[in-house]
GROMACS .gro file of N, CA and C in nm:
model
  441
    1UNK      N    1   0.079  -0.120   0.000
    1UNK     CA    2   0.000   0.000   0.000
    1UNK      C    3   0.084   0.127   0.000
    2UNK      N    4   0.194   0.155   0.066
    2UNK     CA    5   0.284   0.256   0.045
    2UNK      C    6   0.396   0.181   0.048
    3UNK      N    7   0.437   0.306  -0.062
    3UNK     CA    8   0.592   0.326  -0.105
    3UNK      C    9   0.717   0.394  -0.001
    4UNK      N   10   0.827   0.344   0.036
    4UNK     CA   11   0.947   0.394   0.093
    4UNK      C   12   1.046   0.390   0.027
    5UNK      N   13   1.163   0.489   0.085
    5UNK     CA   14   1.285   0.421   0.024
    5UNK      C   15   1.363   0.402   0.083
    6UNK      N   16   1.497   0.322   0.001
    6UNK     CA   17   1.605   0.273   0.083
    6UNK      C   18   1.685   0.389   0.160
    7UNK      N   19   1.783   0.279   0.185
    7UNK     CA   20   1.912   0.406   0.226
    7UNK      C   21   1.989   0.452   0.129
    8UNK      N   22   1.978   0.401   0.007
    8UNK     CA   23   2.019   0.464  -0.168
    8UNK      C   24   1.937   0.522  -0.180
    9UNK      N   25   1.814   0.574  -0.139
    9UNK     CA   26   1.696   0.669  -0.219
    9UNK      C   27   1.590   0.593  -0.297
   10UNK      N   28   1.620   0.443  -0.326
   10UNK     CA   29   1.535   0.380  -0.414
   10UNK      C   30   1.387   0.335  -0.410
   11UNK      N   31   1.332   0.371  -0.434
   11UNK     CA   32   1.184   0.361  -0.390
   11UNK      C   33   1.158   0.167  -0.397
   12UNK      N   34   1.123   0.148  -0.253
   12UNK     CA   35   1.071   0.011  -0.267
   12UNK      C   36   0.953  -0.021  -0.193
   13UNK      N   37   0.850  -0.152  -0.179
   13UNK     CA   38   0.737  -0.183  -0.146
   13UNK      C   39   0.789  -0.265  -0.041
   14UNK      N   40   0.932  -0.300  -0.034
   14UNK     CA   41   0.986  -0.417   0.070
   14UNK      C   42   0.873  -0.386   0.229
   15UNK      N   43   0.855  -0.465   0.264
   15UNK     CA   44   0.809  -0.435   0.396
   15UNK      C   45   0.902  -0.438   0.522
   16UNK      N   46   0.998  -0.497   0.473
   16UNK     CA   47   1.135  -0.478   0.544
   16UNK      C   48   1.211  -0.359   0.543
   17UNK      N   49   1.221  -0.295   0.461
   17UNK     CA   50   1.251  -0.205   0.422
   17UNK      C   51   1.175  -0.073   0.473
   18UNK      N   52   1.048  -0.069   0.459
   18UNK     CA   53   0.938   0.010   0.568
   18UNK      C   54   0.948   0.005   0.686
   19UNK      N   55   0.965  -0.126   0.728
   19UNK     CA   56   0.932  -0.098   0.870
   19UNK      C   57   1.140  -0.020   0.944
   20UNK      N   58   1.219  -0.058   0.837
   20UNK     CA   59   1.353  -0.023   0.877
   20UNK      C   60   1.333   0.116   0.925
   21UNK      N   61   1.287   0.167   0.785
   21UNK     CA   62   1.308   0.356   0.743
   21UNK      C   63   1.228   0.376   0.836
   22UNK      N   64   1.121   0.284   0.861
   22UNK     CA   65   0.986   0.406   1.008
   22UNK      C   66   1.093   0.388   1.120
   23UNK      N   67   1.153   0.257   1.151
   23UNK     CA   68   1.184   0.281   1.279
   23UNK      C   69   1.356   0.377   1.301
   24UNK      N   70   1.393   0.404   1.182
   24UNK     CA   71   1.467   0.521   1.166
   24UNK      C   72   1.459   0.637   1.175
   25UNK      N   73   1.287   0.676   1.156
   25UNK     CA   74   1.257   0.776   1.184
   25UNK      C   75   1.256   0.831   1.318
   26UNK      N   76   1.157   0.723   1.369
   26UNK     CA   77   1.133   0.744   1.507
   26UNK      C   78   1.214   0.756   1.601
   27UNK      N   79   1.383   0.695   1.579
   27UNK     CA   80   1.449   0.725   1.653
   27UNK      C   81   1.511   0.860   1.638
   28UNK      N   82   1.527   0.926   1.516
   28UNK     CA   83   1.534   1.052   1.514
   28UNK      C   84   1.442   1.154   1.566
   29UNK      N   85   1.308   1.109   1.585
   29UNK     CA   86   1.231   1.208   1.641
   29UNK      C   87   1.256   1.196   1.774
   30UNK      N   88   1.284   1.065   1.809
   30UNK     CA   89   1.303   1.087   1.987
   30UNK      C   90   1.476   1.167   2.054
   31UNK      N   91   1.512   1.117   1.906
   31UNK     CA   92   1.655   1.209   1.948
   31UNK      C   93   1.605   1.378   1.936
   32UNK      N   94   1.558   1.398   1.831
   32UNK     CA   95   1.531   1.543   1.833
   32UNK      C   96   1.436   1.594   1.943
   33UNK      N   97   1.343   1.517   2.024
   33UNK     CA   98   1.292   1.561   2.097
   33UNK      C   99   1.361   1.582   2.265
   34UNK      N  100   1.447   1.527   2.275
   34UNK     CA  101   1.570   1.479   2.364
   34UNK      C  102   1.660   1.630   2.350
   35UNK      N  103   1.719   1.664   2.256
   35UNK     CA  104   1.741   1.744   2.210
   35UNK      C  105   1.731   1.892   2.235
   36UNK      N  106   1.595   1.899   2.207
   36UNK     CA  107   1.495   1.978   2.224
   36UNK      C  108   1.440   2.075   2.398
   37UNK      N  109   1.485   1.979   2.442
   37UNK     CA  110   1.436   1.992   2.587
   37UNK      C  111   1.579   2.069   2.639
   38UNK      N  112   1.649   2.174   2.571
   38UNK     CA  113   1.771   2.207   2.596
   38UNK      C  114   1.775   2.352   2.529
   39UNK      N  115   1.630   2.399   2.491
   39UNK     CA  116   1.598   2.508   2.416
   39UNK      C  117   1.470   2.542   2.482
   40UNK      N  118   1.454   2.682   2.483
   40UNK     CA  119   1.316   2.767   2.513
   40UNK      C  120   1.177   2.711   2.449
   41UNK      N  121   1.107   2.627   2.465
   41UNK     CA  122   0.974   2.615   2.388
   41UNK      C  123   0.884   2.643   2.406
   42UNK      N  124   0.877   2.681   2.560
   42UNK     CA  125   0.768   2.740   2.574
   42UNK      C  126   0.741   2.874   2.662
   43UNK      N  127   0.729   3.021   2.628
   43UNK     CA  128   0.738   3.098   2.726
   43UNK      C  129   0.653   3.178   2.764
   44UNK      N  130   0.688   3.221   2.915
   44UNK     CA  131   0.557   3.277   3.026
   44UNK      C  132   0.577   3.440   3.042
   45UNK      N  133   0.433   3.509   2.992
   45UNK     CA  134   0.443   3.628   2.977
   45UNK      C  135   0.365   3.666   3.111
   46UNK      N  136   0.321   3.806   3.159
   46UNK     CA  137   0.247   3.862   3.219
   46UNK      C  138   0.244   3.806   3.380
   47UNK      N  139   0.127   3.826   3.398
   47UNK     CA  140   0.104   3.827   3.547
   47UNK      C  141   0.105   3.622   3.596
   48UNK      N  142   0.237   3.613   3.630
   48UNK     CA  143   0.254   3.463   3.682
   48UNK      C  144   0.211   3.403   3.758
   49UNK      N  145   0.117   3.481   3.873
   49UNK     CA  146   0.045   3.427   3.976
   49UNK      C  147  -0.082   3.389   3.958
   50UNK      N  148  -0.135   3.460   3.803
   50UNK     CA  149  -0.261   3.461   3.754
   50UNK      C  150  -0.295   3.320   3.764
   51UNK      N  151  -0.433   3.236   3.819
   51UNK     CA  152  -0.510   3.148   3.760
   51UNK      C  153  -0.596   3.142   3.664
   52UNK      N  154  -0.567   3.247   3.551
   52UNK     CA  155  -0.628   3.229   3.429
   52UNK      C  156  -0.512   3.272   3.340
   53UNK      N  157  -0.537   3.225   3.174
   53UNK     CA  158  -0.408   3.228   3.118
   53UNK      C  159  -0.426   3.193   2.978
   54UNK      N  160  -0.364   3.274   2.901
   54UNK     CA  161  -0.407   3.291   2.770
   54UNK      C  162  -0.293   3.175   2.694
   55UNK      N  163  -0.332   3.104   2.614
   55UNK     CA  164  -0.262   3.001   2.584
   55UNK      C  165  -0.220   3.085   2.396
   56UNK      N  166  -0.111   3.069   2.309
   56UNK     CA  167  -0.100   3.145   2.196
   56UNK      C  168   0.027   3.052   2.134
   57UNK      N  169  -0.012   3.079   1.993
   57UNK     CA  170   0.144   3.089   1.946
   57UNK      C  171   0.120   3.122   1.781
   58UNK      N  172   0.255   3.164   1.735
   58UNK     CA  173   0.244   3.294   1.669
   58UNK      C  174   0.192   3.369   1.614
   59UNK      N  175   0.189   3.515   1.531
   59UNK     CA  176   0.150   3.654   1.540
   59UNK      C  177   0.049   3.687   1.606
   60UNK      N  178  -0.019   3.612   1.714
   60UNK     CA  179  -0.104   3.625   1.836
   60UNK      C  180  -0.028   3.734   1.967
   61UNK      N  181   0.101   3.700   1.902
   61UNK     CA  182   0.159   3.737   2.029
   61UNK      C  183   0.158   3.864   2.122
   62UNK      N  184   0.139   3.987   2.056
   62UNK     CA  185   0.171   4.072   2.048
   62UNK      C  186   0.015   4.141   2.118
   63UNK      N  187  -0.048   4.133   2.029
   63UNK     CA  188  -0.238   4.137   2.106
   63UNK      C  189  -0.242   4.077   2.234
   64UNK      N  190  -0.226   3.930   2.261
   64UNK     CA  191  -0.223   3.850   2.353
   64UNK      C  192  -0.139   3.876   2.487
   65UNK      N  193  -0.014   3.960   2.468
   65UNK     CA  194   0.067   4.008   2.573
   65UNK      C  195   0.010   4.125   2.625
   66UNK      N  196  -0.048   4.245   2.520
   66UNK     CA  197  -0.113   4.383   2.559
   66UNK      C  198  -0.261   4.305   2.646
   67UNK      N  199  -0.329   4.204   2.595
   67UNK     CA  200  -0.453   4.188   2.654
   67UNK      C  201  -0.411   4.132   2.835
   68UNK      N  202  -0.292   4.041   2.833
   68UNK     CA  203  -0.292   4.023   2.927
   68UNK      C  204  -0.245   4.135   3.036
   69UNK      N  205  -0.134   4.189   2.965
   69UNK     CA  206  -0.133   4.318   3.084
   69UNK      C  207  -0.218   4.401   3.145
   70UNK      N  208  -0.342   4.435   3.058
   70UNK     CA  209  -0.455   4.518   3.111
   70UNK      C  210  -0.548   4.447   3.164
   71UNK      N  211  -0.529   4.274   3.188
   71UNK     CA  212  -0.620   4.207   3.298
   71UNK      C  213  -0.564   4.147   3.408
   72UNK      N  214  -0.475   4.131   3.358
   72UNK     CA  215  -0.391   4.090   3.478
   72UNK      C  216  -0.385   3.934   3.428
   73UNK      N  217  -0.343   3.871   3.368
   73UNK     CA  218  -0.311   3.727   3.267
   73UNK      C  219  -0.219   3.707   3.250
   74UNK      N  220  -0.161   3.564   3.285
   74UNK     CA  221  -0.090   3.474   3.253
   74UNK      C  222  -0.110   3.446   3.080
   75UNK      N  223   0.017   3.493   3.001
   75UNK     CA  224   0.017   3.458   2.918
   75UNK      C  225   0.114   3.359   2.834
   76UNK      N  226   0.071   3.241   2.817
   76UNK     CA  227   0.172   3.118   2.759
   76UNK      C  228   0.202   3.096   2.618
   77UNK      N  229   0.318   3.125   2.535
   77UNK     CA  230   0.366   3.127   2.397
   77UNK      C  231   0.414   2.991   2.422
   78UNK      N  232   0.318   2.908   2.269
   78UNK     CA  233   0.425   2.791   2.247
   78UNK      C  234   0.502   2.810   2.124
   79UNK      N  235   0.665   2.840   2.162
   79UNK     CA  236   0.728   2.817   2.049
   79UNK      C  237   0.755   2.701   1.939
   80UNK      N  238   0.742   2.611   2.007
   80UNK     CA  239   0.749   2.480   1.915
   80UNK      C  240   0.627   2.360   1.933
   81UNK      N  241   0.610   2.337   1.799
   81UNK     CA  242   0.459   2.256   1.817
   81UNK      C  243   0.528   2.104   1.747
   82UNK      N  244   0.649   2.093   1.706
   82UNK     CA  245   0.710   1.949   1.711
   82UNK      C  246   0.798   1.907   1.704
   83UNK      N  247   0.896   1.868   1.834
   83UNK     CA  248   0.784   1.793   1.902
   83UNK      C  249   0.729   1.867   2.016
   84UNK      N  250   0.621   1.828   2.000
   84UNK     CA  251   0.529   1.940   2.148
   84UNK      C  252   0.561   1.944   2.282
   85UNK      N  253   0.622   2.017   2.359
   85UNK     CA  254   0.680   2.059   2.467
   85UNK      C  255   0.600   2.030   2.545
   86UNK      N  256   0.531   1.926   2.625
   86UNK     CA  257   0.437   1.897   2.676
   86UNK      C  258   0.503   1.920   2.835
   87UNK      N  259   0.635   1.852   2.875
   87UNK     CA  260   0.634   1.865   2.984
   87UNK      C  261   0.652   2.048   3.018
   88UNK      N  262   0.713   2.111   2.964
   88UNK     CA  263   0.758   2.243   2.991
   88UNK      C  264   0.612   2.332   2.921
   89UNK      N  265   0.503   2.287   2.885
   89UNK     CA  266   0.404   2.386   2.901
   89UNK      C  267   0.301   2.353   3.018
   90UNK      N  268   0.331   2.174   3.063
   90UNK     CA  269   0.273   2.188   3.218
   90UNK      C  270   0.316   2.283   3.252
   91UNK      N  271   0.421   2.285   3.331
   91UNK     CA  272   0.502   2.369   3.384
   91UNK      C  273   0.453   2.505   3.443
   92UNK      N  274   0.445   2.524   3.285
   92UNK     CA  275   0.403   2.682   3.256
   92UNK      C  276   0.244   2.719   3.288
   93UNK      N  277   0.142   2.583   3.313
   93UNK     CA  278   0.048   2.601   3.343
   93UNK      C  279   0.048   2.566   3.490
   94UNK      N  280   0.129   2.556   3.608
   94UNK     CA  281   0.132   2.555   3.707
   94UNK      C  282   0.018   2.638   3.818
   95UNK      N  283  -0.111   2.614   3.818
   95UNK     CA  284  -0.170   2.692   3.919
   95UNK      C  285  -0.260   2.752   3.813
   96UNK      N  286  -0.263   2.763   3.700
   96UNK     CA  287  -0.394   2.799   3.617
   96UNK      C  288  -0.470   2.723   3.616
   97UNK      N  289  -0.601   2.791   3.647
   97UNK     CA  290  -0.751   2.711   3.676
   97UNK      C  291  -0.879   2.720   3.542
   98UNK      N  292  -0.808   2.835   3.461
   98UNK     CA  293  -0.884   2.874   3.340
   98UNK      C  294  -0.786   2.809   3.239
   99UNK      N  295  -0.776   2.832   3.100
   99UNK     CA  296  -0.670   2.840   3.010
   99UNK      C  297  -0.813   2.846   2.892
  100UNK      N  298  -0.786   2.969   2.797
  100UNK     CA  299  -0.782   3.042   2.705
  100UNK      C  300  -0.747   2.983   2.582
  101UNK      N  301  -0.757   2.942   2.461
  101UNK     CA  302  -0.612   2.939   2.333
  101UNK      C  303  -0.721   3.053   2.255
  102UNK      N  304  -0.612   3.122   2.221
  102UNK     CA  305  -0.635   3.235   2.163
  102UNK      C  306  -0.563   3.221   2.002
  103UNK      N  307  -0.640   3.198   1.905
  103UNK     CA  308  -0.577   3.145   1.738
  103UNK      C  309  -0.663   3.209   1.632
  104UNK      N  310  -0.611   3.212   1.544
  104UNK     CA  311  -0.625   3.286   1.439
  104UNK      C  312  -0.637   3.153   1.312
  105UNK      N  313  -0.752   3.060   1.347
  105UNK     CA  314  -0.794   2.943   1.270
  105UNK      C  315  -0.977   2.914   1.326
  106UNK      N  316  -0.982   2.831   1.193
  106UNK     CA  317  -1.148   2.780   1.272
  106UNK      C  318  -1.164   2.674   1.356
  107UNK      N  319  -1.042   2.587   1.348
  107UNK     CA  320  -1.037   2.489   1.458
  107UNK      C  321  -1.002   2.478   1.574
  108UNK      N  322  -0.898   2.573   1.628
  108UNK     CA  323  -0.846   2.572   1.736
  108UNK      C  324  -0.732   2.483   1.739
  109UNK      N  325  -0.658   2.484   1.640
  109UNK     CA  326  -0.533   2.388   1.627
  109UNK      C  327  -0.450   2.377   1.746
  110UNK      N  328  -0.390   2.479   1.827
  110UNK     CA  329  -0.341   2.413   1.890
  110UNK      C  330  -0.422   2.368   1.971
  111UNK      N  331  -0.528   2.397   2.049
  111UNK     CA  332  -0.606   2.355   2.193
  111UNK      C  333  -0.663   2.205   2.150
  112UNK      N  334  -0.699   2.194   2.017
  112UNK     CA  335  -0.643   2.047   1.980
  112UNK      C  336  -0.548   1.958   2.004
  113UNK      N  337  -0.402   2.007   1.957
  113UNK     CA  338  -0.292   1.929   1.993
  113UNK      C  339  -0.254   1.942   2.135
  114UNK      N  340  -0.293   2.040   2.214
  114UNK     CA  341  -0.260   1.992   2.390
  114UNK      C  342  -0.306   1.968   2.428
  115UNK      N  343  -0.454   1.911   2.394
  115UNK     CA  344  -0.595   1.808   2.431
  115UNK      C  345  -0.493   1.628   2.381
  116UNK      N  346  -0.419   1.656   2.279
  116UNK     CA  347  -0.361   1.501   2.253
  116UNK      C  348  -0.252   1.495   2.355
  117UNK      N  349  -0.194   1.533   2.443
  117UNK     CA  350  -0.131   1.577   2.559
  117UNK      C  351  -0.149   1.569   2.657
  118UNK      N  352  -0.286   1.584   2.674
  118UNK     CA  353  -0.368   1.576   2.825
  118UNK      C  354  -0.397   1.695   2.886
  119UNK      N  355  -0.367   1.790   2.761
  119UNK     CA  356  -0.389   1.938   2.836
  119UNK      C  357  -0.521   1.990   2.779
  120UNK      N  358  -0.613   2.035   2.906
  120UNK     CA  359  -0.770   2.108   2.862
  120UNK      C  360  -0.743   2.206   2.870
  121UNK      N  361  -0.767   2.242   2.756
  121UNK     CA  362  -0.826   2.435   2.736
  121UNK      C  363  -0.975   2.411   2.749
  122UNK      N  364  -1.006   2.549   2.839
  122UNK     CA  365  -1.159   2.564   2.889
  122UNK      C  366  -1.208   2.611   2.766
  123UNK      N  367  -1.132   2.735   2.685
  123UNK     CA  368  -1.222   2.780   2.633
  123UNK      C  369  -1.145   2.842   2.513
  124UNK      N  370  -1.220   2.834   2.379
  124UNK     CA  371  -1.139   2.866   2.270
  124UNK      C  372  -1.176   2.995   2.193
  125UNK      N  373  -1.061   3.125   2.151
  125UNK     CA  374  -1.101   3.227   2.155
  125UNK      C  375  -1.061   3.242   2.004
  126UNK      N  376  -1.096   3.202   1.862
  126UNK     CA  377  -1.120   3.178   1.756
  126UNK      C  378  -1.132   3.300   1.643
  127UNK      N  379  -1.050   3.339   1.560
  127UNK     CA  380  -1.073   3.437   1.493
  127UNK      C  381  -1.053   3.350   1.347
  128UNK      N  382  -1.091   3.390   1.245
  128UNK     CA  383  -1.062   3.267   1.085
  128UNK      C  384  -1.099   3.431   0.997
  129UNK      N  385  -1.121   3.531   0.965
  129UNK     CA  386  -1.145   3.576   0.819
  129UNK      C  387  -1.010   3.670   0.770
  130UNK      N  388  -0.923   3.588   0.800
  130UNK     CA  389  -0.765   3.621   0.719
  130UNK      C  390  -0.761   3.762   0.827
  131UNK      N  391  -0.807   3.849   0.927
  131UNK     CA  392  -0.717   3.946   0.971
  131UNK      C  393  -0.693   3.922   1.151
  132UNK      N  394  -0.587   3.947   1.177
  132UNK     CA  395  -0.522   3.918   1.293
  132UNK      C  396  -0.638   4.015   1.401
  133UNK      N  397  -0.616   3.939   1.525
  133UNK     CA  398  -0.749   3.988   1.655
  133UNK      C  399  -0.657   4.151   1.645
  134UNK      N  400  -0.761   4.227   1.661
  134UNK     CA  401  -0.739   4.370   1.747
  134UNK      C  402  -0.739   4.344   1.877
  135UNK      N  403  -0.659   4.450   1.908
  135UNK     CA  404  -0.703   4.433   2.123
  135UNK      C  405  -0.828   4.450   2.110
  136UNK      N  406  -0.915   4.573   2.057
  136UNK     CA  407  -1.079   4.513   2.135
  136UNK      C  408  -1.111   4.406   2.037
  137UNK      N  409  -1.115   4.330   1.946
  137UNK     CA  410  -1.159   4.199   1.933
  137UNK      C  411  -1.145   4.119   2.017
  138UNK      N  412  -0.991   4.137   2.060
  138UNK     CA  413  -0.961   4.041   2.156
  138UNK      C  414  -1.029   4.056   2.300
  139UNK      N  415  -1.060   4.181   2.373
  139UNK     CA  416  -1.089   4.179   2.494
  139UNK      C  417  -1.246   4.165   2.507
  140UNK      N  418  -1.306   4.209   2.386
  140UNK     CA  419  -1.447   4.144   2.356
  140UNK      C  420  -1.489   3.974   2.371
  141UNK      N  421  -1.415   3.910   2.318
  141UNK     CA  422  -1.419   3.806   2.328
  141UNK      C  423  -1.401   3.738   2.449
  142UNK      N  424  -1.209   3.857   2.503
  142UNK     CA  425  -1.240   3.773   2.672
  142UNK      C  426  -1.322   3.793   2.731
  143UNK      N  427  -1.423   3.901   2.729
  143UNK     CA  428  -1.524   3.950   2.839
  143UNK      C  429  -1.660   3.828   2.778
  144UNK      N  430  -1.672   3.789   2.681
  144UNK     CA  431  -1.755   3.713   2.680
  144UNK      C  432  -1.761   3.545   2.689
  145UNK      N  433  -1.666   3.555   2.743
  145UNK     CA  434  -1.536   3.431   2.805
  145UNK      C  435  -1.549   3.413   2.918
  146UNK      N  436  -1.592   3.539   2.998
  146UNK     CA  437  -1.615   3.546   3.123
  146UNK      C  438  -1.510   3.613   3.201
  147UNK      N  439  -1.425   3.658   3.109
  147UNK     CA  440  -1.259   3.722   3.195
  147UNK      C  441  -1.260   3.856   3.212
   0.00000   0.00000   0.00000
């Protein structure tokens, strides 16, 4: 059913050969994720004591830091989404009782992928017609968020 290739580049159906290259992969992803844990991935803006907390990552950022300063919010940037920094955005959610993802999609991509993680976002703050949140878009939304 799928095609791989060797370690020459040669495209083959071997199933030996598949299962080689996957498990080649995988050890590279666990090396890179190993790796990884030796770099910034995830970082904590605003008010740190806050139990509520705006979850973001990128050109969110910038709205998302001004919104939190004028409420007083914990705000969490994930720099890297793979491999997903799961232990170091616990971390970062230490003592938050709310969590926010604040995205500029119709799905909520990330509050998706830190739901495959074990991480709940309460509540998803969703913008999709191609232009980035304004602060009052954005603080509209938190107030009807309940924040």
């Amino acid at each position: 059913d799928s095609y791989m290739h060797d370690q020459q580049g040669i495209t083959s159906e071997d199933p030996g050969v598949t299962r080689e290259m996957s498990e080649k992969r995988q050890k590279k992803g666990q090396s890179l994720a190993r790796e990884m844990e030796e770099y910034e991935t995830v970082k904590v803006y605003g008010q740190a004591s806050s139990n509520k907390a705006l979850l973001f990552w990128g050109s969110n950022k910038g709205v998302c830091l001004e919104a939190a300063r004028m409420l007083g919010l914990r705000a969490i940037q994930v720099l890297v989404l793979s491999p997903f920094p799961k232990r170091r955005l616990i971390e970062a959610l230490q003592g938050v009782e709310k969590l926010l993802a604040v995205e500029c999609n119709a799905a909520g991509q990330l509050a998706d992928l830190a739901a495959c993680y074990g991480i709940k976002v309460d509540d998803r703050i969703l913008k999709y017609d191609g232009r980035p949140f304004s602060l009052e878009d954005l603080l509209k939304s938190l107030g009807g968020a309940g924040i």
